[in-house]
CSV table of C-alpha atoms and ligand atoms in Angstrom, one decimal:
chain,number,residue,atom,x,y,z
A,8,MET,CA,-26.3,40.0,5.2
A,9,LYS,CA,-24.5,38.4,7.9
A,10,ARG,CA,-25.0,34.8,6.5
A,11,ILE,CA,-23.6,35.8,3.8
A,12,PHE,CA,-20.5,37.5,5.1
A,13,VAL,CA,-19.7,33.7,7.4
A,14,ALA,CA,-20.1,32.0,4.2
A,15,LEU,CA,-17.6,34.2,2.7
A,16,LEU,CA,-15.1,33.7,5.8
A,17,CYS,CA,-15.9,30.2,4.8
A,18,ALA,CA,-14.7,29.6,2.4
A,19,ALA,CA,-11.8,31.8,2.6
A,20,LEU,CA,-10.7,29.8,5.5
A,21,LEU,CA,-11.4,26.7,3.4
A,22,PHE,CA,-9.5,27.9,0.3
A,23,SER,CA,-6.5,29.3,2.9
A,24,CYS,CA,-6.3,25.7,4.8
A,25,SER,CA,-6.3,23.5,0.4
A,26,GLU,CA,-3.8,26.5,0.2
A,27,LYS,CA,-1.4,25.1,2.8
A,28,GLY,CA,-2.0,21.4,1.6
A,29,ASP,CA,-0.5,22.8,-1.9
A,30,THR,CA,3.3,21.4,0.2
A,31,ARG,CA,2.3,17.9,-0.2
A,32,LEU,CA,1.2,18.2,-3.6
A,33,SER,CA,4.0,17.2,-6.1
A,34,VAL,CA,2.2,20.0,-9.3
A,35,ASP,CA,0.4,22.3,-6.9
A,36,LYS,CA,-3.1,24.4,-8.7
A,37,LYS,CA,-0.4,27.1,-10.6
A,38,GLY,CA,1.1,23.4,-12.2
A,39,ARG,CA,4.5,24.8,-10.9
A,40,THR,CA,6.1,20.9,-9.7
A,41,VAL,CA,8.1,20.6,-6.2
A,42,VAL,CA,12.0,21.1,-7.5
A,43,GLU,CA,10.7,23.9,-9.2
A,44,ARG,CA,8.9,25.5,-6.1
A,45,TYR,CA,11.3,24.2,-3.2
A,46,GLY,CA,14.8,24.6,-4.9
A,47,ARG,CA,17.8,22.9,-4.3
A,48,LEU,CA,17.0,21.2,-1.1
A,49,GLN,CA,19.4,22.3,2.7
A,50,VAL,CA,19.4,20.4,5.6
A,51,ASN,CA,19.3,23.0,8.3
A,52,GLY,CA,19.8,21.4,11.8
A,53,THR,CA,17.9,18.0,11.1
A,54,ALA,CA,16.0,19.7,9.3
A,55,LEU,CA,14.9,19.2,5.3
A,56,CYS,CA,14.4,22.6,3.6
A,57,THR,CA,13.7,24.2,0.4
A,58,ALA,CA,16.1,26.5,-1.2
A,59,GLY,CA,14.1,29.1,1.3
A,60,GLY,CA,14.9,27.7,4.3
A,61,LYS,CA,11.7,26.7,5.1
A,62,PRO,CA,11.0,22.6,6.4
A,63,VAL,CA,9.6,20.2,4.5
A,64,GLN,CA,8.9,16.9,4.3
A,65,LEU,CA,9.4,14.2,0.9
A,66,ARG,CA,7.8,11.6,0.0
A,67,GLY,CA,8.1,9.0,-2.7
A,68,ILE,CA,8.5,5.6,-3.9
A,69,SER,CA,11.2,3.9,-4.2
A,70,SER,CA,11.5,1.0,-7.5
A,71,GLY,CA,11.9,-2.4,-6.4
A,72,GLY,CA,16.1,-4.3,-7.8
A,73,LEU,CA,16.4,-2.6,-11.2
A,74,GLN,CA,17.2,-5.7,-12.4
A,75,ARG,CA,14.0,-6.8,-12.1
A,76,ASP,CA,11.8,-4.3,-11.8
A,77,GLY,CA,14.5,-1.4,-14.3
A,78,LYS,CA,11.1,-1.3,-16.5
A,79,TYR,CA,9.5,1.4,-14.9
A,80,ALA,CA,12.3,3.1,-14.9
A,81,ASN,CA,10.7,5.3,-17.5
A,82,GLU,CA,8.8,8.9,-18.0
A,83,ASP,CA,5.7,7.4,-19.1
A,84,VAL,CA,6.0,4.9,-15.3
A,85,LEU,CA,6.6,8.7,-12.6
A,86,ARG,CA,4.6,11.3,-14.8
A,87,TRP,CA,1.9,8.6,-13.2
A,88,LEU,CA,3.3,7.7,-9.4
A,89,ARG,CA,3.4,12.3,-9.9
A,90,ASP,CA,0.1,13.1,-11.2
A,91,ASP,CA,-2.2,10.1,-10.3
A,92,TRP,CA,-0.1,8.8,-6.5
A,93,ASN,CA,1.3,12.6,-5.6
A,94,MET,CA,5.0,11.3,-5.7
A,95,GLN,CA,7.8,14.2,-5.3
A,96,VAL,CA,10.5,12.2,-5.1
A,97,TRP,CA,11.9,8.5,-6.7
A,98,ARG,CA,14.8,6.4,-5.6
A,99,ALA,CA,17.1,4.6,-8.4
A,100,ALA,CA,17.7,1.4,-6.4
A,101,MET,CA,20.5,0.4,-7.6
A,102,TYR,CA,22.0,-2.8,-6.5
A,103,THR,CA,25.4,-3.6,-6.4
A,104,LEU,CA,25.3,-7.6,-5.9
A,105,GLU,CA,22.0,-10.2,-6.7
A,106,GLY,CA,22.4,-9.3,-9.8
A,107,GLY,CA,23.3,-6.1,-9.3
A,108,TYR,CA,26.1,-3.0,-11.7
A,109,ILE,CA,28.9,-5.2,-10.0
A,110,GLN,CA,28.0,-8.3,-11.7
A,111,ARG,CA,25.8,-6.3,-15.1
A,112,PRO,CA,27.3,-2.7,-14.7
A,113,ALA,CA,24.5,-2.0,-18.1
A,114,ILE,CA,21.6,-1.3,-15.0
A,115,LYS,CA,23.5,1.8,-14.8
A,116,ASN,CA,21.6,3.0,-17.5
A,117,LYS,CA,18.1,2.5,-15.3
A,118,VAL,CA,19.5,5.4,-12.9
A,119,ILE,CA,19.7,7.6,-16.1
A,120,ASP,CA,16.5,7.5,-17.6
A,121,SER,CA,15.8,7.8,-13.8
A,122,VAL,CA,17.4,10.8,-13.3
A,123,ASP,CA,16.4,12.7,-16.3
A,124,ALA,CA,12.6,11.4,-16.2
A,125,ALA,CA,12.7,13.0,-12.7
A,126,ILE,CA,14.4,16.4,-14.8
A,127,LYS,CA,12.0,16.4,-17.1
A,128,LEU,CA,8.1,15.6,-14.4
A,129,GLY,CA,10.0,18.5,-11.7
A,130,VAL,CA,10.0,15.1,-9.3
A,131,TYR,CA,13.3,14.9,-6.7
A,132,VAL,CA,15.9,11.8,-7.2
A,133,ILE,CA,17.5,9.2,-5.6
A,134,ILE,CA,20.3,7.1,-7.1
A,135,ASP,CA,20.7,4.4,-3.9
A,136,TRP,CA,23.9,2.2,-3.7
A,137,HIS,CA,22.0,-0.6,-3.5
A,138,ILE,CA,24.4,-2.2,-1.2
A,139,LEU,CA,23.0,-5.8,0.8
A,140,SER,CA,24.8,-8.9,0.7
A,141,ASP,CA,27.7,-6.9,-0.2
A,142,GLY,CA,27.5,-5.6,3.8
A,143,ASP,CA,30.6,-3.8,3.9
A,144,PRO,CA,30.6,-0.6,1.5
A,145,ARG,CA,34.4,-0.6,1.8
A,146,ARG,CA,33.9,-3.8,-0.6
A,147,TYR,CA,33.3,-2.1,-3.8
A,148,GLN,CA,34.1,1.9,-2.7
A,149,SER,CA,37.0,2.2,-6.6
A,150,GLN,CA,33.7,1.1,-7.9
A,151,ALA,CA,31.5,3.2,-5.6
A,152,ILE,CA,33.9,6.3,-6.7
A,153,GLU,CA,33.2,5.7,-10.7
A,154,PHE,CA,30.1,5.9,-10.4
A,155,PHE,CA,29.8,8.3,-8.0
A,156,THR,CA,32.1,10.9,-9.9
A,157,GLU,CA,29.8,9.4,-13.2
A,158,MET,CA,26.7,11.3,-11.7
A,159,ALA,CA,27.9,13.8,-9.8
A,160,GLN,CA,29.7,15.1,-13.4
A,161,LYS,CA,26.7,14.0,-15.8
A,162,TYR,CA,23.8,15.8,-12.7
A,163,GLY,CA,25.3,17.4,-10.5
A,164,GLU,CA,23.9,21.2,-12.0
A,165,TYR,CA,20.4,20.0,-12.1
A,166,PRO,CA,18.3,20.7,-8.0
A,167,ASN,CA,15.8,17.0,-8.6
A,168,VAL,CA,19.1,14.7,-7.4
A,169,ILE,CA,19.9,13.8,-4.0
A,170,TYR,CA,23.2,10.4,-3.5
A,171,GLU,CA,22.5,7.1,-1.5
A,172,ILE,CA,26.0,6.9,-0.9
A,173,CYS,CA,25.2,3.4,0.9
A,174,ASN,CA,21.8,1.5,1.1
A,175,GLU,CA,22.0,-0.4,3.6
A,176,PRO,CA,25.4,-1.6,5.2
A,177,ASN,CA,25.1,-4.5,7.6
A,178,GLY,CA,27.8,-7.5,9.5
A,179,ASN,CA,29.7,-7.4,12.8
A,180,ASP,CA,33.0,-5.7,11.0
A,181,THR,CA,30.9,-3.1,9.1
A,182,THR,CA,30.9,-0.2,12.6
A,183,TRP,CA,30.0,2.7,12.0
A,184,GLU,CA,33.9,4.0,12.8
A,185,GLU,CA,35.6,1.2,11.1
A,186,ALA,CA,33.5,1.2,8.0
A,187,ILE,CA,31.2,3.6,7.0
A,188,LYS,CA,32.3,6.7,7.7
A,189,PRO,CA,35.8,5.8,6.8
A,190,TYR,CA,33.9,4.3,3.4
A,191,ALA,CA,31.5,8.3,3.1
A,192,GLU,CA,34.6,10.4,4.2
A,193,ALA,CA,36.2,8.2,0.8
A,194,VAL,CA,33.3,8.8,-1.7
A,195,ILE,CA,31.7,12.7,-0.2
A,196,PRO,CA,34.5,14.5,-2.0
A,197,VAL,CA,34.4,13.0,-5.5
A,198,ILE,CA,31.5,14.6,-5.8
A,199,ARG,CA,31.8,17.2,-3.7
A,200,GLN,CA,33.9,18.2,-6.5
A,201,TYR,CA,31.4,18.4,-9.3
A,202,ASP,CA,28.0,19.2,-7.5
A,203,PRO,CA,28.5,21.4,-4.0
A,204,ASP,CA,25.6,20.5,-2.9
A,205,ASN,CA,23.0,18.3,-3.2
A,206,ILE,CA,21.9,16.1,-0.1
A,207,ILE,CA,24.1,13.5,0.1
A,208,ILE,CA,22.5,9.9,2.1
A,209,VAL,CA,25.1,7.8,3.9
A,210,GLY,CA,24.2,4.5,5.5
A,211,THR,CA,23.4,3.3,9.5
A,212,PRO,CA,24.4,0.3,10.7
A,213,GLN,CA,22.4,-2.8,11.3
A,214,TRP,CA,20.9,-2.5,7.5
A,215,SER,CA,20.4,0.8,8.0
A,216,GLN,CA,18.5,0.7,12.3
A,217,ARG,CA,21.8,2.7,13.7
A,218,VAL,CA,20.3,6.2,12.4
A,219,ASN,CA,21.9,7.3,16.3
A,220,GLU,CA,25.8,6.7,16.3
A,221,PRO,CA,26.5,9.2,13.9
A,222,ALA,CA,25.2,11.3,16.7
A,223,GLU,CA,29.3,10.8,18.5
A,224,ASP,CA,30.6,10.8,15.8
A,225,PRO,CA,29.4,12.6,12.9
A,226,ILE,CA,30.7,13.7,9.8
A,227,THR,CA,32.8,17.6,9.2
A,228,GLY,CA,33.4,19.5,7.1
A,229,TYR,CA,30.2,19.2,4.3
A,230,ARG,CA,27.3,21.0,3.4
A,231,ASN,CA,23.8,18.8,3.6
A,232,ILE,CA,24.7,15.5,4.8
A,233,MET,CA,21.4,13.3,6.5
A,234,TYR,CA,21.6,9.5,7.5
A,235,THR,CA,18.6,6.9,6.5
A,236,LEU,CA,16.8,5.3,9.0
A,237,HIS,CA,15.5,2.2,7.3
A,238,PHE,CA,12.1,0.3,8.9
A,239,TYR,CA,9.0,-2.7,8.0
A,240,ALA,CA,6.3,-2.0,10.0
A,241,GLY,CA,5.8,-5.3,10.0
A,242,THR,CA,9.4,-5.5,11.9
A,243,HIS,CA,10.4,-2.9,13.8
A,244,GLY,CA,8.4,-0.6,16.1
A,245,GLU,CA,8.2,1.6,18.9
A,246,TRP,CA,12.1,0.3,19.6
A,247,LEU,CA,13.5,1.6,16.9
A,248,ARG,CA,11.1,5.2,16.8
A,249,ASP,CA,13.2,5.4,20.1
A,250,VAL,CA,16.4,5.0,18.9
A,251,ALA,CA,15.7,8.1,16.5
A,252,ALA,CA,13.8,9.8,18.5
A,253,ASP,CA,17.1,9.7,20.4
A,254,ALA,CA,18.5,10.8,17.2
A,255,ILE,CA,17.4,13.3,16.1
A,256,ALA,CA,17.4,15.0,19.4
A,257,ALA,CA,21.3,14.6,19.3
A,258,GLY,CA,21.6,16.8,16.4
A,259,VAL,CA,21.4,14.0,13.1
A,260,PRO,CA,19.3,14.7,9.7
A,261,ILE,CA,18.0,11.3,9.0
A,262,PHE,CA,15.8,10.2,6.0
A,263,VAL,CA,14.0,7.3,5.7
A,264,THR,CA,15.0,6.8,2.3
A,265,GLU,CA,13.0,3.3,2.3
A,266,CYS,CA,10.5,1.6,4.6
A,267,GLY,CA,7.9,-1.1,3.9
A,268,THR,CA,4.4,-1.5,5.2
A,269,SER,CA,5.2,-6.1,4.8
A,270,GLU,CA,8.0,-7.5,7.3
A,271,ALA,CA,11.7,-6.9,6.5
A,272,SER,CA,11.0,-10.3,4.8
A,273,GLY,CA,9.6,-7.8,1.9
A,274,GLY,CA,7.1,-10.3,2.7
A,275,SER,CA,4.4,-11.2,5.2
A,276,GLY,CA,2.3,-8.0,4.9
A,277,VAL,CA,0.0,-5.6,5.4
A,278,TYR,CA,0.4,-3.8,8.6
A,279,GLU,CA,-1.2,-0.9,8.1
A,280,GLN,CA,-1.6,0.7,11.7
A,281,GLU,CA,1.8,0.1,12.3
A,282,TYR,CA,3.0,2.2,9.5
A,283,LEU,CA,0.5,4.8,10.1
A,284,GLU,CA,1.8,4.8,13.7
A,285,TRP,CA,5.7,5.1,12.1
A,286,LEU,CA,3.4,7.6,9.3
A,287,SER,CA,2.9,10.0,12.7
A,288,PHE,CA,6.3,10.0,13.5
A,289,LEU,CA,7.6,11.1,10.8
A,290,LYS,CA,5.0,13.7,10.1
A,291,LYS,CA,5.1,15.2,13.5
A,292,ASN,CA,9.1,15.5,13.1
A,293,ASN,CA,9.2,16.6,10.0
A,294,ILE,CA,10.9,13.8,7.9
A,295,SER,CA,10.8,12.6,4.1
A,296,TRP,CA,10.1,8.9,3.7
A,297,ILE,CA,9.7,6.3,0.9
A,298,ASN,CA,8.0,3.6,0.3
A,299,TRP,CA,9.7,0.0,-0.4
A,300,SER,CA,8.8,-0.6,-2.9
A,301,LEU,CA,8.1,-1.1,-7.0
A,302,THR,CA,7.5,-4.4,-7.7
A,303,ASN,CA,4.9,-6.6,-10.0
A,304,ASN,CA,7.4,-9.6,-7.7
A,305,GLY,CA,4.1,-11.3,-6.2
A,306,GLU,CA,5.6,-9.5,-1.9
A,307,GLU,CA,3.1,-8.1,0.0
A,308,SER,CA,5.7,-4.6,0.2
A,309,GLY,CA,5.1,-4.4,-3.6
A,310,LEU,CA,2.9,-2.1,-4.9
A,311,LEU,CA,0.9,-4.4,-8.3
A,312,SER,CA,0.0,-7.6,-8.3
A,313,TYR,CA,1.2,-9.8,-8.9
A,314,ASN,CA,2.5,-9.8,-12.6
A,315,ALA,CA,0.9,-6.8,-13.5
A,316,ASP,CA,2.3,-4.5,-16.0
A,317,ARG,CA,5.1,-6.5,-17.0
A,318,GLU,CA,5.9,-3.8,-20.1
A,319,GLY,CA,6.3,-0.2,-16.9
A,320,LYS,CA,3.3,0.9,-19.1
A,321,GLY,CA,1.4,2.9,-15.5
A,322,GLY,CA,-2.0,4.1,-15.9
A,323,TRP,CA,-2.9,1.5,-13.4
A,324,THR,CA,-6.4,0.7,-12.2
A,325,GLU,CA,-7.4,0.0,-8.4
A,326,ASP,CA,-6.6,-4.2,-9.4
A,327,THR,CA,-2.9,-3.5,-11.2
A,328,LEU,CA,-2.6,-2.3,-7.4
A,329,SER,CA,-1.5,-5.3,-4.2
A,330,ALA,CA,-2.9,-3.9,-1.1
A,331,SER,CA,0.1,-2.1,-0.3
A,332,GLY,CA,-0.3,-0.3,-3.8
A,333,LYS,CA,-3.4,0.4,-2.7
A,334,PHE,CA,-2.7,1.1,0.9
A,335,ILE,CA,0.1,3.8,-0.3
A,336,ARG,CA,-1.4,5.2,-3.0
A,337,ARG,CA,-4.3,6.7,-0.7
A,338,ILE,CA,-2.0,8.3,1.5
A,339,LEU,CA,0.2,9.8,-1.3
A,340,ARG,CA,-3.2,11.2,-2.6
A,341,ASN,CA,-4.0,12.6,1.3
A,342,GLU,CA,-6.9,10.1,1.8
A,343,ILE,CA,-5.7,8.6,4.8
A,344,ARG,CA,-5.4,11.3,6.5
A,345,ILE,CA,-1.5,10.6,8.8
A,346,LYS,CA,-2.4,12.1,12.5
B,430,LIG,C1,15.3,-7.3,-1.6
B,430,LIG,C2,13.2,-7.7,-2.3
B,430,LIG,C3,13.3,-8.9,-2.5
B,430,LIG,C4,15.2,-9.2,-3.3
B,430,LIG,C5,15.8,-9.2,-1.8
B,430,LIG,C6,17.2,-9.3,-2.6
B,430,LIG,O1,12.4,-6.7,-2.0
B,430,LIG,O2,12.6,-8.4,-3.6
B,430,LIG,O3,14.6,-10.9,-3.4
B,430,LIG,O4,15.6,-7.2,-1.8
B,430,LIG,O5,17.3,-9.3,-3.4
B,430,LIG,C7,15.4,-4.1,2.7
B,430,LIG,C8,16.4,-3.7,1.8
B,430,LIG,C9,16.2,-4.0,-0.2
B,430,LIG,C10,15.1,-5.8,0.9
B,430,LIG,C11,13.4,-5.7,1.5
B,430,LIG,C12,12.8,-6.9,2.0
B,430,LIG,O6,17.1,-2.6,1.4
B,430,LIG,O7,16.8,-4.2,-1.1
B,430,LIG,O8,14.6,-5.9,-0.7
B,430,LIG,N1,14.7,-5.2,2.8
B,430,LIG,O9,13.8,-7.5,1.8
B,430,LIG,N2,16.0,-3.6,3.5
B,430,LIG,C13,15.1,-4.2,4.7
B,430,LIG,C14,14.1,-5.4,3.6
């Protein structure tokens, strides 16, 4: 009798633990997607929260540059990532230069494909205006305004959508006060005209590392604004976590929209131990993160083996995944425990 009671108690405990684990699932046991469960996200203090006000951590995958890796921005691949990789959020990285939108505006269609698929699949999706070599976001501000107007008009009503308005501002003159904040203050109201509440993420100085700078001079007057921090495990360590910790303490809501297992070049990796240290920090602080990137270009940060899945079909086997791909998949599937 006593034994049966103990067994029942253990089963009940196990059950309640696994129920808790459901918050980390792209689709739960009842078949509800993450967007169905969390709804329209909001920011409370420094925390990203569900529509009901519960703090959450989203984890997901970034496309590589859509000008090269746009073949993966489709429903089959996103469904595979959702169901096999347990991905909750997809980032559509639309470069401005490097063969991106400014040079080939049709790349926008890959963002549209991404968002349409994400809505269908019930995952969150980040629309990333991926500035990089153009350094100062004001350089293509009018194009950004035009682009985000269209996106907010088209998708503002869907809770799936998150806007990232400038990937990585960089350059000595691209300061928070003079360049990034004024840019954000020009783009945010345009989005807000059509989309009153979905999350808007703002880049920070020096390739989105100086996340502490908005602390002294935050963007005010709008709800649901977050700031991005990017790291590469082979390049950025404790010192950048300290910057992030200071920023959090000062009230800055952070979303890590890009982080790689390699060095900042995208190559030389995989720094598993260093990446896991970062993930512990992010878990403790309930900060969402997205891995860079879904590419088969042969870089160590890329998730696929060199030249694998050239058509963009998904359904990958172990040998079509790179070392980083295998590692990130296990993390997202909760097969590697983050301390
Ligand atoms: C890199 C890609 C690489 C490409 C390069 C320039 O991995 O294939 O040639 O961009 O287009 C970032 C950027 C991200 C970089 C990545 C790795 O946001 O665009 O991608 N990185 O270098 N910041 C830090 C690292």
